[in-house]
Amino acid sequence: MRRAAVFDVDGTLVDTNHLHVVAWWEAFRQAGHRITAHAVHRAVGLGSADLVTHLLGEARAEGEAAHLSSAHKVLYAEYFERLTALPGAGRLLRRLAEDGWRVVLATSAAGDELSALRRAIDADDAITATASADDVTEGKPAPEPVERALELAGVAAERAVFVGDTVWDMRAGRHAGVRCVALLCGGIPRADLEEAGADAVFQDPAHLLRALPHSPLA
């Protein structure tokens, strides 16, 4: 039977979370908002509009989300050619593909940003499909990104595992009915990830690769 390994990308496969924090922090600063880097970090993983609403509140975000999202996009694009995969990311995806897993990406990135992330991972030969921001109407923690990834893989939730690095990832996976693996390389504490629904926690892709026989991806 088919199995699907669904992966978040930012902070899970590519070392981008703190780059997003800096870009968002600067976008908010330019717009006259004082938002701490810590608060931005805890919101990374939400879609752009949801992140702005989470940090500013619905009333203030309504008129500013589009402008702030555009500013973040411009600032973050400066890093596209320097994005770096996290240790073991490409090797992990290839190993899973060799073991018969359908590897699918579920990410809020799209367009040039997604292309830059895939270049950094450098494992397109192992990736079956990608569910991007263009494919869903609701981002994480809604289950739609994971559910769309499962549709693309042609795999039922009980035959899938979702790997991510934020509480939003874990909640999305739980809502979609899949087992969840969390990685600490995105900077979120283990306790928070476990409380949000992680079945297992590993340091980074390289650690998960070494521990595959003892993980939900065995």
PDB file of C-alpha atoms in Angstrom:
ATOM      1  CA  MET A   1       0.000   0.000   0.000  1.00  0.00           C
ATOM      2  CA  ARG A   2       1.102   3.555  -0.692  1.00  0.00           C
ATOM      3  CA  ARG A   3       2.529   5.641   2.136  1.00  0.00           C
ATOM      4  CA  ALA A   4       3.023   9.401   2.201  1.00  0.00           C
ATOM      5  CA  ALA A   5       5.682  11.416   4.012  1.00  0.00           C
ATOM      6  CA  VAL A   6       4.441  15.017   4.015  1.00  0.00           C
ATOM      7  CA  PHE A   7       6.958  17.743   4.837  1.00  0.00           C
ATOM      8  CA  ASP A   8       6.700  21.353   5.826  1.00  0.00           C
ATOM      9  CA  VAL A   9       9.623  23.236   4.253  1.00  0.00           C
ATOM     10  CA  ASP A  10      10.554  26.446   6.107  1.00  0.00           C
ATOM     11  CA  GLY A  11      12.407  25.563   9.304  1.00  0.00           C
ATOM     12  CA  THR A  12      11.942  21.841   8.618  1.00  0.00           C
ATOM     13  CA  LEU A  13      14.008  21.249   5.477  1.00  0.00           C
ATOM     14  CA  VAL A  14      15.502  24.710   4.877  1.00  0.00           C
ATOM     15  CA  ASP A  15      17.071  26.993   7.500  1.00  0.00           C
ATOM     16  CA  THR A  16      14.779  29.977   6.975  1.00  0.00           C
ATOM     17  CA  ASN A  17      12.795  30.675  10.134  1.00  0.00           C
ATOM     18  CA  HIS A  18      15.069  33.362  11.500  1.00  0.00           C
ATOM     19  CA  LEU A  19      15.357  34.961   8.059  1.00  0.00           C
ATOM     20  CA  HIS A  20      11.571  35.226   8.033  1.00  0.00           C
ATOM     21  CA  VAL A  21      11.695  36.721  11.538  1.00  0.00           C
ATOM     22  CA  VAL A  22      14.106  39.450  10.415  1.00  0.00           C
ATOM     23  CA  ALA A  23      12.096  40.199   7.259  1.00  0.00           C
ATOM     24  CA  TRP A  24       8.789  40.380   9.146  1.00  0.00           C
ATOM     25  CA  TRP A  25      10.321  42.423  11.984  1.00  0.00           C
ATOM     26  CA  GLU A  26      11.598  44.956   9.466  1.00  0.00           C
ATOM     27  CA  ALA A  27       8.290  45.034   7.581  1.00  0.00           C
ATOM     28  CA  PHE A  28       6.426  45.799  10.807  1.00  0.00           C
ATOM     29  CA  ARG A  29       9.041  48.397  11.810  1.00  0.00           C
ATOM     30  CA  GLN A  30       8.746  50.194   8.478  1.00  0.00           C
ATOM     31  CA  ALA A  31       4.971  50.337   8.984  1.00  0.00           C
ATOM     32  CA  GLY A  32       5.379  51.859  12.443  1.00  0.00           C
ATOM     33  CA  HIS A  33       4.678  48.754  14.539  1.00  0.00           C
ATOM     34  CA  ARG A  34       6.903  47.626  17.387  1.00  0.00           C
ATOM     35  CA  ILE A  35       6.644  43.838  17.352  1.00  0.00           C
ATOM     36  CA  THR A  36       9.319  41.850  19.168  1.00  0.00           C
ATOM     37  CA  ALA A  37      11.392  39.324  17.245  1.00  0.00           C
ATOM     38  CA  HIS A  38      10.305  36.681  19.758  1.00  0.00           C
ATOM     39  CA  ALA A  39       6.632  37.293  18.987  1.00  0.00           C
ATOM     40  CA  VAL A  40       7.319  37.115  15.256  1.00  0.00           C
ATOM     41  CA  HIS A  41       9.246  33.861  15.683  1.00  0.00           C
ATOM     42  CA  ARG A  42       6.347  32.197  17.472  1.00  0.00           C
ATOM     43  CA  ALA A  43       4.029  33.225  14.622  1.00  0.00           C
ATOM     44  CA  VAL A  44       6.263  31.963  11.794  1.00  0.00           C
ATOM     45  CA  GLY A  45       4.553  29.075  10.048  1.00  0.00           C
ATOM     46  CA  LEU A  46       1.242  30.857   9.672  1.00  0.00           C
ATOM     47  CA  GLY A  47       0.275  32.187   6.256  1.00  0.00           C
ATOM     48  CA  SER A  48       1.076  35.865   5.736  1.00  0.00           C
ATOM     49  CA  ALA A  49      -2.409  37.240   6.377  1.00  0.00           C
ATOM     50  CA  ASP A  50      -2.893  34.998   9.409  1.00  0.00           C
ATOM     51  CA  LEU A  51       0.511  35.991  10.794  1.00  0.00           C
ATOM     52  CA  VAL A  52      -0.350  39.687  10.571  1.00  0.00           C
ATOM     53  CA  THR A  53      -3.725  39.097  12.210  1.00  0.00           C
ATOM     54  CA  HIS A  54      -2.111  37.007  14.952  1.00  0.00           C
ATOM     55  CA  LEU A  55       0.353  39.797  15.775  1.00  0.00           C
ATOM     56  CA  LEU A  56      -1.770  42.914  15.245  1.00  0.00           C
ATOM     57  CA  GLY A  57      -5.297  41.709  15.923  1.00  0.00           C
ATOM     58  CA  GLU A  58      -8.081  41.444  13.385  1.00  0.00           C
ATOM     59  CA  ALA A  59      -9.157  45.080  13.437  1.00  0.00           C
ATOM     60  CA  ARG A  60      -5.698  46.523  12.779  1.00  0.00           C
ATOM     61  CA  ALA A  61      -4.671  43.786  10.374  1.00  0.00           C
ATOM     62  CA  GLU A  62      -7.648  44.257   8.069  1.00  0.00           C
ATOM     63  CA  GLY A  63      -6.232  47.357   6.445  1.00  0.00           C
ATOM     64  CA  GLU A  64      -2.548  46.501   6.669  1.00  0.00           C
ATOM     65  CA  ALA A  65      -2.130  42.803   5.921  1.00  0.00           C
ATOM     66  CA  ALA A  66      -1.619  43.215   2.177  1.00  0.00           C
ATOM     67  CA  HIS A  67       0.960  45.991   2.558  1.00  0.00           C
ATOM     68  CA  LEU A  68       2.881  44.170   5.293  1.00  0.00           C
ATOM     69  CA  SER A  69       2.856  40.908   3.344  1.00  0.00           C
ATOM     70  CA  SER A  70       4.236  42.666   0.271  1.00  0.00           C
ATOM     71  CA  ALA A  71       6.959  44.341   2.317  1.00  0.00           C
ATOM     72  CA  HIS A  72       7.928  41.013   3.879  1.00  0.00           C
ATOM     73  CA  LYS A  73       8.044  39.365   0.456  1.00  0.00           C
ATOM     74  CA  VAL A  74      10.421  42.005  -0.901  1.00  0.00           C
ATOM     75  CA  LEU A  75      12.683  41.873   2.148  1.00  0.00           C
ATOM     76  CA  TYR A  76      12.785  38.077   2.298  1.00  0.00           C
ATOM     77  CA  ALA A  77      13.525  37.772  -1.445  1.00  0.00           C
ATOM     78  CA  GLU A  78      16.965  39.248  -0.765  1.00  0.00           C
ATOM     79  CA  TYR A  79      17.927  35.879   0.770  1.00  0.00           C
ATOM     80  CA  PHE A  80      16.717  33.618  -2.070  1.00  0.00           C
ATOM     81  CA  GLU A  81      20.161  32.915  -3.510  1.00  0.00           C
ATOM     82  CA  ARG A  82      21.619  32.178  -0.053  1.00  0.00           C
ATOM     83  CA  LEU A  83      19.037  29.777   1.351  1.00  0.00           C
ATOM     84  CA  THR A  84      20.606  26.691   2.910  1.00  0.00           C
ATOM     85  CA  ALA A  85      19.106  23.271   3.487  1.00  0.00           C
ATOM     86  CA  LEU A  86      19.163  21.953   7.035  1.00  0.00           C
ATOM     87  CA  PRO A  87      21.562  19.060   7.727  1.00  0.00           C
ATOM     88  CA  GLY A  88      20.466  15.842   6.041  1.00  0.00           C
ATOM     89  CA  ALA A  89      17.371  17.298   4.352  1.00  0.00           C
ATOM     90  CA  GLY A  90      18.004  16.036   0.837  1.00  0.00           C
ATOM     91  CA  ARG A  91      19.379  12.688   2.031  1.00  0.00           C
ATOM     92  CA  LEU A  92      16.287  12.145   4.197  1.00  0.00           C
ATOM     93  CA  LEU A  93      13.883  12.752   1.316  1.00  0.00           C
ATOM     94  CA  ARG A  94      15.840  10.437  -0.988  1.00  0.00           C
ATOM     95  CA  ARG A  95      15.997   7.689   1.622  1.00  0.00           C
ATOM     96  CA  LEU A  96      12.241   7.835   2.164  1.00  0.00           C
ATOM     97  CA  ALA A  97      11.601   7.764  -1.588  1.00  0.00           C
ATOM     98  CA  GLU A  98      13.893   4.742  -1.884  1.00  0.00           C
ATOM     99  CA  ASP A  99      11.944   3.064   0.925  1.00  0.00           C
ATOM    100  CA  GLY A 100       8.715   3.494  -1.033  1.00  0.00           C
ATOM    101  CA  TRP A 101       7.287   6.613   0.597  1.00  0.00           C
ATOM    102  CA  ARG A 102       5.610   9.245  -1.561  1.00  0.00           C
ATOM    103  CA  VAL A 103       7.310  12.461  -0.494  1.00  0.00           C
ATOM    104  CA  VAL A 104       5.083  15.544  -0.708  1.00  0.00           C
ATOM    105  CA  LEU A 105       5.827  19.117   0.379  1.00  0.00           C
ATOM    106  CA  ALA A 106       3.126  21.152   2.147  1.00  0.00           C
ATOM    107  CA  THR A 107       4.204  24.781   2.329  1.00  0.00           C
ATOM    108  CA  SER A 108       2.812  28.302   2.465  1.00  0.00           C
ATOM    109  CA  ALA A 109       5.499  29.327  -0.032  1.00  0.00           C
ATOM    110  CA  ALA A 110       4.739  29.699  -3.730  1.00  0.00           C
ATOM    111  CA  GLY A 111       6.242  31.050  -6.938  1.00  0.00           C
ATOM    112  CA  ASP A 112       9.857  32.244  -6.830  1.00  0.00           C
ATOM    113  CA  GLU A 113      10.081  31.603  -3.096  1.00  0.00           C
ATOM    114  CA  LEU A 114       9.123  27.955  -3.504  1.00  0.00           C
ATOM    115  CA  SER A 115      11.584  27.587  -6.376  1.00  0.00           C
ATOM    116  CA  ALA A 116      14.377  28.977  -4.173  1.00  0.00           C
ATOM    117  CA  LEU A 117      13.482  26.551  -1.380  1.00  0.00           C
ATOM    118  CA  ARG A 118      13.516  23.577  -3.737  1.00  0.00           C
ATOM    119  CA  ARG A 119      16.892  24.627  -5.117  1.00  0.00           C
ATOM    120  CA  ALA A 120      18.258  24.711  -1.578  1.00  0.00           C
ATOM    121  CA  ILE A 121      16.931  21.223  -0.780  1.00  0.00           C
ATOM    122  CA  ASP A 122      18.266  19.876  -4.111  1.00  0.00           C
ATOM    123  CA  ALA A 123      16.198  16.687  -4.006  1.00  0.00           C
ATOM    124  CA  ASP A 124      13.549  17.164  -6.685  1.00  0.00           C
ATOM    125  CA  ASP A 125      14.109  13.575  -7.814  1.00  0.00           C
ATOM    126  CA  ALA A 126      12.651  12.387  -4.500  1.00  0.00           C
ATOM    127  CA  ILE A 127       9.635  14.728  -4.365  1.00  0.00           C
ATOM    128  CA  THR A 128       6.351  13.375  -5.730  1.00  0.00           C
ATOM    129  CA  ALA A 129       4.334  16.596  -5.488  1.00  0.00           C
ATOM    130  CA  THR A 130       4.004  19.948  -3.728  1.00  0.00           C
ATOM    131  CA  ALA A 131       0.960  21.530  -2.079  1.00  0.00           C
ATOM    132  CA  SER A 132       1.748  25.244  -2.075  1.00  0.00           C
ATOM    133  CA  ALA A 133      -0.074  28.394  -1.019  1.00  0.00           C
ATOM    134  CA  ASP A 134      -1.612  28.499  -4.500  1.00  0.00           C
ATOM    135  CA  ASP A 135      -3.385  25.172  -3.900  1.00  0.00           C
ATOM    136  CA  VAL A 136      -5.316  25.953  -0.708  1.00  0.00           C
ATOM    137  CA  THR A 137      -7.707  28.557   0.653  1.00  0.00           C
ATOM    138  CA  GLU A 138      -6.674  28.160   4.306  1.00  0.00           C
ATOM    139  CA  GLY A 139      -3.147  27.812   5.661  1.00  0.00           C
ATOM    140  CA  LYS A 140      -1.929  26.004   8.763  1.00  0.00           C
ATOM    141  CA  PRO A 141      -3.108  25.352  11.451  1.00  0.00           C
ATOM    142  CA  ALA A 142      -6.111  24.473   9.270  1.00  0.00           C
ATOM    143  CA  PRO A 143      -5.708  20.924   7.930  1.00  0.00           C
ATOM    144  CA  GLU A 144      -6.185  21.900   4.278  1.00  0.00           C
ATOM    145  CA  PRO A 145      -2.459  22.037   3.314  1.00  0.00           C
ATOM    146  CA  VAL A 146      -1.895  18.527   4.676  1.00  0.00           C
ATOM    147  CA  GLU A 147      -5.138  17.217   3.204  1.00  0.00           C
ATOM    148  CA  ARG A 148      -4.200  18.632  -0.200  1.00  0.00           C
ATOM    149  CA  ALA A 149      -0.786  16.956   0.044  1.00  0.00           C
ATOM    150  CA  LEU A 150      -2.491  13.632   0.762  1.00  0.00           C
ATOM    151  CA  GLU A 151      -4.756  14.102  -2.260  1.00  0.00           C
ATOM    152  CA  LEU A 152      -1.722  14.693  -4.461  1.00  0.00           C
ATOM    153  CA  ALA A 153      -0.049  11.582  -3.067  1.00  0.00           C
ATOM    154  CA  GLY A 154      -3.197   9.485  -3.364  1.00  0.00           C
ATOM    155  CA  VAL A 155      -2.770   8.298   0.212  1.00  0.00           C
ATOM    156  CA  ALA A 156      -5.216   8.098   3.129  1.00  0.00           C
ATOM    157  CA  ALA A 157      -4.443   9.926   6.370  1.00  0.00           C
ATOM    158  CA  GLU A 158      -3.835   6.723   8.322  1.00  0.00           C
ATOM    159  CA  ARG A 159      -1.021   5.854   5.866  1.00  0.00           C
ATOM    160  CA  ALA A 160       0.739   9.209   6.217  1.00  0.00           C
ATOM    161  CA  VAL A 161       3.172  11.046   8.473  1.00  0.00           C
ATOM    162  CA  PHE A 162       3.583  14.824   8.573  1.00  0.00           C
ATOM    163  CA  VAL A 163       6.947  16.354   9.516  1.00  0.00           C
ATOM    164  CA  GLY A 164       7.102  19.982  10.622  1.00  0.00           C
ATOM    165  CA  ASP A 165       8.758  22.376  13.044  1.00  0.00           C
ATOM    166  CA  THR A 166       6.022  24.626  14.486  1.00  0.00           C
ATOM    167  CA  VAL A 167       2.948  24.231  16.650  1.00  0.00           C
ATOM    168  CA  TRP A 168       0.923  25.303  13.588  1.00  0.00           C
ATOM    169  CA  ASP A 169       2.315  22.292  11.698  1.00  0.00           C
ATOM    170  CA  MET A 170       1.450  19.899  14.509  1.00  0.00           C
ATOM    171  CA  ARG A 171      -2.084  21.251  14.811  1.00  0.00           C
ATOM    172  CA  ALA A 172      -2.619  21.035  11.050  1.00  0.00           C
ATOM    173  CA  GLY A 173      -1.410  17.448  11.018  1.00  0.00           C
ATOM    174  CA  ARG A 174      -3.591  16.489  13.953  1.00  0.00           C
ATOM    175  CA  HIS A 175      -6.648  18.087  12.356  1.00  0.00           C
ATOM    176  CA  ALA A 176      -5.891  16.142   9.163  1.00  0.00           C
ATOM    177  CA  GLY A 177      -5.712  12.864  11.095  1.00  0.00           C
ATOM    178  CA  VAL A 178      -2.069  12.007  10.371  1.00  0.00           C
ATOM    179  CA  ARG A 179       0.787  11.075  12.689  1.00  0.00           C
ATOM    180  CA  CYS A 180       3.073  14.038  13.379  1.00  0.00           C
ATOM    181  CA  VAL A 181       6.842  14.273  13.705  1.00  0.00           C
ATOM    182  CA  ALA A 182       8.380  17.520  14.953  1.00  0.00           C
ATOM    183  CA  LEU A 183      11.878  18.869  14.390  1.00  0.00           C
ATOM    184  CA  LEU A 184      13.567  21.282  16.795  1.00  0.00           C
ATOM    185  CA  CYS A 185      15.646  23.036  14.121  1.00  0.00           C
ATOM    186  CA  GLY A 186      12.944  25.681  13.656  1.00  0.00           C
ATOM    187  CA  GLY A 187      13.577  26.948  17.187  1.00  0.00           C
ATOM    188  CA  ILE A 188      10.305  25.945  18.895  1.00  0.00           C
ATOM    189  CA  PRO A 189      10.648  24.178  22.287  1.00  0.00           C
ATOM    190  CA  ARG A 190      10.019  20.441  22.497  1.00  0.00           C
ATOM    191  CA  ALA A 191       7.293  20.836  25.133  1.00  0.00           C
ATOM    192  CA  ASP A 192       5.280  23.183  22.907  1.00  0.00           C
ATOM    193  CA  LEU A 193       5.533  20.813  19.941  1.00  0.00           C
ATOM    194  CA  GLU A 194       4.481  17.815  22.016  1.00  0.00           C
ATOM    195  CA  GLU A 195       1.554  19.729  23.500  1.00  0.00           C
ATOM    196  CA  ALA A 196       0.449  20.661  19.964  1.00  0.00           C
ATOM    197  CA  GLY A 197       0.365  16.999  18.926  1.00  0.00           C
ATOM    198  CA  ALA A 198       3.843  15.723  18.009  1.00  0.00           C
ATOM    199  CA  ASP A 199       4.114  11.928  18.261  1.00  0.00           C
ATOM    200  CA  ALA A 200       7.920  12.098  18.144  1.00  0.00           C
ATOM    201  CA  VAL A 201      10.516  14.874  18.223  1.00  0.00           C
ATOM    202  CA  PHE A 202      13.962  14.952  16.589  1.00  0.00           C
ATOM    203  CA  GLN A 203      16.690  17.575  16.354  1.00  0.00           C
ATOM    204  CA  ASP A 204      16.816  18.048  12.583  1.00  0.00           C
ATOM    205  CA  PRO A 205      16.496  16.063   9.324  1.00  0.00           C
ATOM    206  CA  ALA A 206      19.876  14.386   9.865  1.00  0.00           C
ATOM    207  CA  HIS A 207      18.810  13.178  13.314  1.00  0.00           C
ATOM    208  CA  LEU A 208      15.521  11.864  11.933  1.00  0.00           C
ATOM    209  CA  LEU A 209      17.397  10.065   9.148  1.00  0.00           C
ATOM    210  CA  ARG A 210      19.668   8.324  11.670  1.00  0.00           C
ATOM    211  CA  ALA A 211      16.674   7.384  13.821  1.00  0.00           C
ATOM    212  CA  LEU A 212      14.336   6.258  11.021  1.00  0.00           C
ATOM    213  CA  PRO A 213      14.038   2.648  12.280  1.00  0.00           C
ATOM    214  CA  HIS A 214      12.716   3.962  15.602  1.00  0.00           C
ATOM    215  CA  SER A 215      10.459   6.710  14.238  1.00  0.00           C
ATOM    216  CA  PRO A 216       6.893   6.899  12.896  1.00  0.00           C
ATOM    217  CA  LEU A 217       8.556   6.742   9.450  1.00  0.00           C
ATOM    218  CA  ALA A 218       9.968   3.253  10.086  1.00  0.00           C
TER     219      ALA A 218
END
